Amino acid sequence: MNEKILIVDDEKEIADLVELYLKNEGYRVYKFYNGLDALECTRTEDLSLAILDVMLPDLDGFTLCQKIREDHLYPILMLTAKVEDMDKITGLTLGADDYITKPFNPLELVARVKAQLRRSERYNAQGQKNLPKETESYEFRGLSISRNSHKCTLNGAELSLTPIEFNILWYLCVNKGKVVSSEELFEAVWGEKYLDSNNTVMAHIARLREKMKEPPRRPRFIKTIWGVGYTIE
């Protein structure tokens, strides 16, 4: 097993415990108690997944997540002592893939790590398997997206999208003019059964709009049809 996992938590007992469980599963672990040292590690090591505590003494977990997403696409799992939905949505919006609330069962954390690594490997191996492939690219109103190059530009400027963000935008473009429900979008992009309480789609749509510099109240591209889903017109 060659997966390298980053752990960042200023609570030494928690970081050490997570490290122990992950090493028992055969993972290589890079452990830090502050955000700045962890950020330097992300620049020198070829990591497979990051586990970030939200509350850190120097660089908070949300900022660290955002900085990692500027250069890397591997899964990020947030640890938070807070239970408010907005904290969870904030992490997802900034590029996190999952979150777990303290206190947690270490075995559940290991299961989440394995699930995220499997999902990441599936994307790398199968690419766009679940997505429609009627055409190779779409261009309209300054937006250009290509499945072959896996690149997207808006008014000539390239958008830095994660694989999930790209797949969401691609699916909406394929279904341009149609309203796609959150359930359909989630099952097409993530390849898993949608749960009614799942805020993941909403968080990633918000992040996409932010990267596209869309006005929150009157977006030009991705529009919300309340109670139904999302559409690109």
mmCIF file of C-alpha atoms in Angstrom:
data_model
loop_
_atom_site.group_PDB
_atom_site.id
_atom_site.type_symbol
_atom_site.label_atom_id
_atom_site.label_comp_id
_atom_site.label_asym_id
_atom_site.label_seq_id
_atom_site.Cartn_x
_atom_site.Cartn_y
_atom_site.Cartn_z
ATOM 1 C CA MET A 1 0.000 0.000 0.000
ATOM 2 C CA ASN A 2 1.607 3.257 -1.187
ATOM 3 C CA GLU A 3 -1.023 5.816 -0.159
ATOM 4 C CA LYS A 4 0.374 8.801 1.731
ATOM 5 C CA ILE A 5 -1.994 10.497 4.161
ATOM 6 C CA LEU A 6 -1.590 13.904 5.788
ATOM 7 C CA ILE A 7 -2.959 14.417 9.317
ATOM 8 C CA VAL A 8 -3.185 17.932 10.778
ATOM 9 C CA ASP A 9 -4.564 18.389 14.295
ATOM 10 C CA ASP A 10 -3.249 20.500 17.181
ATOM 11 C CA GLU A 11 -4.714 18.023 19.689
ATOM 12 C CA LYS A 12 -1.736 15.665 19.955
ATOM 13 C CA GLU A 13 -3.756 12.784 21.416
ATOM 14 C CA ILE A 14 -6.173 12.815 18.471
ATOM 15 C CA ALA A 15 -3.434 13.147 15.846
ATOM 16 C CA ASP A 16 -1.453 10.308 17.422
ATOM 17 C CA LEU A 17 -4.542 8.084 17.630
ATOM 18 C CA VAL A 18 -5.487 8.675 13.993
ATOM 19 C CA GLU A 19 -1.881 8.033 12.978
ATOM 20 C CA LEU A 20 -1.870 4.712 14.844
ATOM 21 C CA TYR A 21 -5.078 3.469 13.212
ATOM 22 C CA LEU A 22 -3.988 4.501 9.716
ATOM 23 C CA LYS A 23 -0.533 2.953 10.080
ATOM 24 C CA ASN A 24 -2.190 -0.271 11.227
ATOM 25 C CA GLU A 25 -3.992 -0.257 7.862
ATOM 26 C CA GLY A 26 -0.684 0.086 6.029
ATOM 27 C CA TYR A 27 -0.854 3.782 5.079
ATOM 28 C CA ARG A 28 2.173 6.093 5.166
ATOM 29 C CA VAL A 29 1.315 8.970 7.508
ATOM 30 C CA TYR A 30 2.614 12.542 7.645
ATOM 31 C CA LYS A 31 1.499 14.096 10.939
ATOM 32 C CA PHE A 32 1.567 17.759 11.949
ATOM 33 C CA TYR A 33 0.179 19.802 14.841
ATOM 34 C CA ASN A 34 -0.036 23.107 12.925
ATOM 35 C CA GLY A 35 -1.145 24.298 9.518
ATOM 36 C CA LEU A 36 2.020 25.986 8.219
ATOM 37 C CA ASP A 37 4.226 22.902 8.551
ATOM 38 C CA ALA A 38 1.456 20.821 6.975
ATOM 39 C CA LEU A 39 1.198 23.256 4.064
ATOM 40 C CA GLU A 40 4.919 22.883 3.398
ATOM 41 C CA CYS A 41 4.472 19.092 3.363
ATOM 42 C CA THR A 42 1.782 19.393 0.672
ATOM 43 C CA ARG A 43 4.348 21.159 -1.512
ATOM 44 C CA THR A 44 7.050 18.512 -1.161
ATOM 45 C CA GLU A 45 5.190 15.195 -0.875
ATOM 46 C CA ASP A 46 2.959 13.405 -3.379
ATOM 47 C CA LEU A 47 0.008 12.868 -1.029
ATOM 48 C CA SER A 48 -3.055 10.682 -1.569
ATOM 49 C CA LEU A 49 -5.426 12.249 1.003
ATOM 50 C CA ALA A 50 -5.476 14.947 3.700
ATOM 51 C CA ILE A 51 -7.251 14.988 7.069
ATOM 52 C CA LEU A 52 -7.515 18.548 8.382
ATOM 53 C CA ASP A 53 -8.725 19.821 11.730
ATOM 54 C CA VAL A 54 -10.727 23.039 11.381
ATOM 55 C CA MET A 55 -9.338 24.732 14.512
ATOM 56 C CA LEU A 56 -5.548 25.104 14.256
ATOM 57 C CA PRO A 57 -3.235 27.509 16.140
ATOM 58 C CA ASP A 58 -1.839 29.281 13.076
ATOM 59 C CA LEU A 59 -3.520 28.490 9.749
ATOM 60 C CA ASP A 60 -7.133 27.336 10.190
ATOM 61 C CA GLY A 61 -8.288 24.182 8.443
ATOM 62 C CA PHE A 62 -10.576 25.994 5.999
ATOM 63 C CA THR A 63 -7.709 28.195 4.777
ATOM 64 C CA LEU A 64 -5.387 25.195 4.555
ATOM 65 C CA CYS A 65 -8.029 23.309 2.552
ATOM 66 C CA GLN A 66 -8.372 26.234 0.166
ATOM 67 C CA LYS A 67 -4.593 26.503 -0.328
ATOM 68 C CA ILE A 68 -4.283 22.760 -0.995
ATOM 69 C CA ARG A 69 -7.049 22.974 -3.600
ATOM 70 C CA GLU A 70 -5.083 25.598 -5.522
ATOM 71 C CA ASP A 71 -2.594 22.895 -6.588
ATOM 72 C CA HIS A 72 -3.952 19.453 -5.694
ATOM 73 C CA LEU A 73 -7.026 17.320 -6.397
ATOM 74 C CA TYR A 74 -6.655 14.504 -3.851
ATOM 75 C CA PRO A 75 -9.479 13.961 -1.305
ATOM 76 C CA ILE A 76 -9.683 16.193 1.765
ATOM 77 C CA LEU A 77 -11.529 15.186 4.934
ATOM 78 C CA MET A 78 -12.283 17.870 7.540
ATOM 79 C CA LEU A 79 -12.351 17.259 11.296
ATOM 80 C CA THR A 80 -14.596 19.648 13.187
ATOM 81 C CA ALA A 81 -15.775 20.016 16.772
ATOM 82 C CA LYS A 82 -18.708 22.076 15.533
ATOM 83 C CA VAL A 83 -21.988 20.561 14.403
ATOM 84 C CA GLU A 84 -23.584 23.520 12.629
ATOM 85 C CA ASP A 85 -24.502 22.817 9.002
ATOM 86 C CA MET A 86 -22.795 26.019 7.854
ATOM 87 C CA ASP A 87 -19.412 24.760 9.056
ATOM 88 C CA LYS A 88 -19.889 21.578 7.064
ATOM 89 C CA ILE A 89 -21.065 23.471 3.994
ATOM 90 C CA THR A 90 -18.124 25.886 4.280
ATOM 91 C CA GLY A 91 -15.665 23.000 4.145
ATOM 92 C CA LEU A 92 -17.380 21.419 1.147
ATOM 93 C CA THR A 93 -17.594 24.752 -0.630
ATOM 94 C CA LEU A 94 -13.858 25.340 -0.211
ATOM 95 C CA GLY A 95 -13.065 21.976 -1.770
ATOM 96 C CA ALA A 96 -13.329 19.364 0.993
ATOM 97 C CA ASP A 97 -14.788 15.999 0.035
ATOM 98 C CA ASP A 98 -16.090 14.852 3.422
ATOM 99 C CA TYR A 99 -16.195 15.827 7.103
ATOM 100 C CA ILE A 100 -16.438 14.067 10.433
ATOM 101 C CA THR A 101 -17.479 15.634 13.744
ATOM 102 C CA LYS A 102 -15.499 15.207 16.975
ATOM 103 C CA PRO A 103 -15.640 13.091 19.002
ATOM 104 C CA PHE A 104 -15.528 10.303 16.445
ATOM 105 C CA ASN A 105 -14.908 6.571 16.262
ATOM 106 C CA PRO A 106 -11.434 5.983 14.754
ATOM 107 C CA LEU A 107 -12.807 2.997 12.859
ATOM 108 C CA GLU A 108 -15.381 5.260 11.192
ATOM 109 C CA LEU A 109 -12.616 7.673 10.209
ATOM 110 C CA VAL A 110 -10.615 4.827 8.662
ATOM 111 C CA ALA A 111 -13.732 3.720 6.762
ATOM 112 C CA ARG A 112 -14.228 7.275 5.440
ATOM 113 C CA VAL A 113 -10.586 7.409 4.353
ATOM 114 C CA LYS A 114 -10.889 4.112 2.486
ATOM 115 C CA ALA A 115 -14.110 5.259 0.798
ATOM 116 C CA GLN A 116 -12.521 8.518 -0.377
ATOM 117 C CA LEU A 117 -9.448 6.725 -1.715
ATOM 118 C CA ARG A 118 -11.615 4.226 -3.594
ATOM 119 C CA ARG A 119 -13.639 7.053 -5.089
ATOM 120 C CA SER A 120 -10.490 8.902 -6.110
ATOM 121 C CA GLU A 121 -9.021 5.787 -7.718
ATOM 122 C CA ARG A 122 -12.278 5.193 -9.585
ATOM 123 C CA TYR A 123 -12.135 8.691 -11.065
ATOM 124 C CA ASN A 124 -8.518 8.230 -12.128
ATOM 125 C CA ALA A 125 -9.168 4.814 -13.654
ATOM 126 C CA GLN A 126 -12.554 5.344 -15.283
ATOM 127 C CA GLY A 127 -12.675 9.080 -15.917
ATOM 128 C CA GLN A 128 -16.120 10.078 -17.170
ATOM 129 C CA LYS A 129 -17.721 6.614 -17.153
ATOM 130 C CA ASN A 130 -21.036 7.753 -15.691
ATOM 131 C CA LEU A 131 -21.304 10.940 -17.756
ATOM 132 C CA PRO A 132 -23.012 11.324 -21.145
ATOM 133 C CA LYS A 133 -20.582 11.456 -24.082
ATOM 134 C CA GLU A 134 -22.637 12.738 -27.010
ATOM 135 C CA THR A 135 -19.983 15.329 -27.882
ATOM 136 C CA GLU A 136 -16.440 16.228 -26.933
ATOM 137 C CA SER A 137 -16.907 19.908 -26.051
ATOM 138 C CA TYR A 138 -19.433 22.700 -25.535
ATOM 139 C CA GLU A 139 -19.115 26.415 -26.182
ATOM 140 C CA PHE A 140 -21.685 29.124 -25.487
ATOM 141 C CA ARG A 141 -21.735 32.686 -24.151
ATOM 142 C CA GLY A 142 -18.003 32.688 -23.440
ATOM 143 C CA LEU A 143 -17.998 29.325 -21.634
ATOM 144 C CA SER A 144 -15.926 26.552 -23.204
ATOM 145 C CA ILE A 145 -15.588 23.052 -21.746
ATOM 146 C CA SER A 146 -13.733 20.110 -23.295
ATOM 147 C CA ARG A 147 -14.029 16.505 -22.153
ATOM 148 C CA ASN A 148 -10.874 15.444 -24.010
ATOM 149 C CA SER A 149 -8.553 18.039 -22.481
ATOM 150 C CA HIS A 150 -10.553 18.194 -19.234
ATOM 151 C CA LYS A 151 -10.264 21.993 -19.384
ATOM 152 C CA CYS A 152 -12.809 24.737 -18.987
ATOM 153 C CA THR A 153 -12.465 28.425 -19.827
ATOM 154 C CA LEU A 154 -14.733 31.392 -19.279
ATOM 155 C CA ASN A 155 -14.180 34.444 -21.488
ATOM 156 C CA GLY A 156 -10.730 33.092 -22.334
ATOM 157 C CA ALA A 157 -9.599 32.573 -18.726
ATOM 158 C CA GLU A 158 -9.071 28.989 -17.593
ATOM 159 C CA LEU A 159 -11.121 27.869 -14.587
ATOM 160 C CA SER A 160 -9.280 25.764 -12.014
ATOM 161 C CA LEU A 161 -11.858 23.044 -11.375
ATOM 162 C CA THR A 162 -11.612 19.893 -9.308
ATOM 163 C CA PRO A 163 -12.662 16.656 -11.075
ATOM 164 C CA ILE A 164 -16.040 16.746 -9.318
ATOM 165 C CA GLU A 165 -16.644 20.397 -10.230
ATOM 166 C CA PHE A 166 -15.719 19.671 -13.845
ATOM 167 C CA ASN A 167 -18.065 16.673 -13.957
ATOM 168 C CA ILE A 168 -20.949 18.677 -12.499
ATOM 169 C CA LEU A 169 -20.496 21.431 -15.067
ATOM 170 C CA TRP A 170 -20.071 18.919 -17.897
ATOM 171 C CA TYR A 171 -23.269 17.076 -16.933
ATOM 172 C CA LEU A 172 -25.239 20.320 -16.811
ATOM 173 C CA CYS A 173 -23.838 21.347 -20.207
ATOM 174 C CA VAL A 174 -24.771 17.974 -21.713
ATOM 175 C CA ASN A 175 -28.298 18.552 -20.391
ATOM 176 C CA LYS A 176 -28.360 22.241 -21.378
ATOM 177 C CA GLY A 177 -31.900 23.619 -21.243
ATOM 178 C CA LYS A 178 -33.139 20.811 -18.992
ATOM 179 C CA VAL A 179 -33.631 20.939 -15.241
ATOM 180 C CA VAL A 180 -31.440 18.361 -13.480
ATOM 181 C CA SER A 181 -32.442 17.348 -9.956
ATOM 182 C CA SER A 182 -29.901 17.171 -7.127
ATOM 183 C CA GLU A 183 -30.555 13.428 -6.956
ATOM 184 C CA GLU A 184 -29.803 12.894 -10.650
ATOM 185 C CA LEU A 185 -26.720 15.102 -10.525
ATOM 186 C CA PHE A 186 -25.319 13.393 -7.439
ATOM 187 C CA GLU A 187 -25.873 9.873 -8.746
ATOM 188 C CA ALA A 188 -24.388 10.744 -12.179
ATOM 189 C CA VAL A 189 -21.280 12.475 -10.810
ATOM 190 C CA TRP A 190 -20.591 10.612 -7.553
ATOM 191 C CA GLY A 191 -21.975 7.261 -8.691
ATOM 192 C CA GLU A 192 -23.689 6.699 -5.343
ATOM 193 C CA LYS A 193 -27.226 6.713 -3.977
ATOM 194 C CA TYR A 194 -28.463 10.200 -3.083
ATOM 195 C CA LEU A 195 -29.689 10.892 0.480
ATOM 196 C CA ASP A 196 -32.380 13.487 1.167
ATOM 197 C CA SER A 197 -30.225 15.277 3.750
ATOM 198 C CA ASN A 198 -27.216 15.528 1.423
ATOM 199 C CA ASN A 199 -25.914 19.109 1.011
ATOM 200 C CA THR A 200 -22.949 18.070 -1.128
ATOM 201 C CA VAL A 201 -24.437 19.092 -4.483
ATOM 202 C CA MET A 202 -25.477 22.519 -3.175
ATOM 203 C CA ALA A 203 -22.009 23.146 -1.725
ATOM 204 C CA HIS A 204 -20.217 22.223 -4.945
ATOM 205 C CA ILE A 205 -22.620 24.307 -7.051
ATOM 206 C CA ALA A 206 -21.841 27.278 -4.781
ATOM 207 C CA ARG A 207 -18.122 26.713 -5.264
ATOM 208 C CA LEU A 208 -18.559 26.464 -9.049
ATOM 209 C CA ARG A 209 -20.471 29.731 -9.137
ATOM 210 C CA GLU A 210 -17.769 31.393 -7.057
ATOM 211 C CA LYS A 211 -15.045 30.276 -9.468
ATOM 212 C CA MET A 212 -17.145 31.467 -12.412
ATOM 213 C CA LYS A 213 -17.653 34.811 -10.599
ATOM 214 C CA GLU A 214 -21.411 34.398 -10.889
ATOM 215 C CA PRO A 215 -23.660 36.953 -9.114
ATOM 216 C CA PRO A 216 -25.307 34.998 -6.256
ATOM 217 C CA ARG A 217 -28.797 36.371 -6.927
ATOM 218 C CA ARG A 218 -28.754 36.424 -10.732
ATOM 219 C CA PRO A 219 -26.296 33.824 -12.069
ATOM 220 C CA ARG A 220 -25.775 33.840 -15.849
ATOM 221 C CA PHE A 221 -25.032 30.137 -16.210
ATOM 222 C CA ILE A 222 -25.978 27.710 -13.430
ATOM 223 C CA LYS A 223 -29.498 28.599 -12.307
ATOM 224 C CA THR A 224 -31.445 27.143 -9.400
ATOM 225 C CA ILE A 225 -35.015 26.043 -10.033
ATOM 226 C CA TRP A 226 -36.242 25.995 -6.456
ATOM 227 C CA GLY A 227 -37.681 22.671 -5.389
ATOM 228 C CA VAL A 228 -36.653 21.039 -8.669
ATOM 229 C CA GLY A 229 -32.915 21.271 -9.343
ATOM 230 C CA TYR A 230 -30.349 23.098 -11.495
ATOM 231 C CA THR A 231 -30.100 24.076 -15.133
ATOM 232 C CA ILE A 232 -27.823 25.778 -17.625
ATOM 233 C CA GLU A 233 -29.783 27.733 -20.207
#
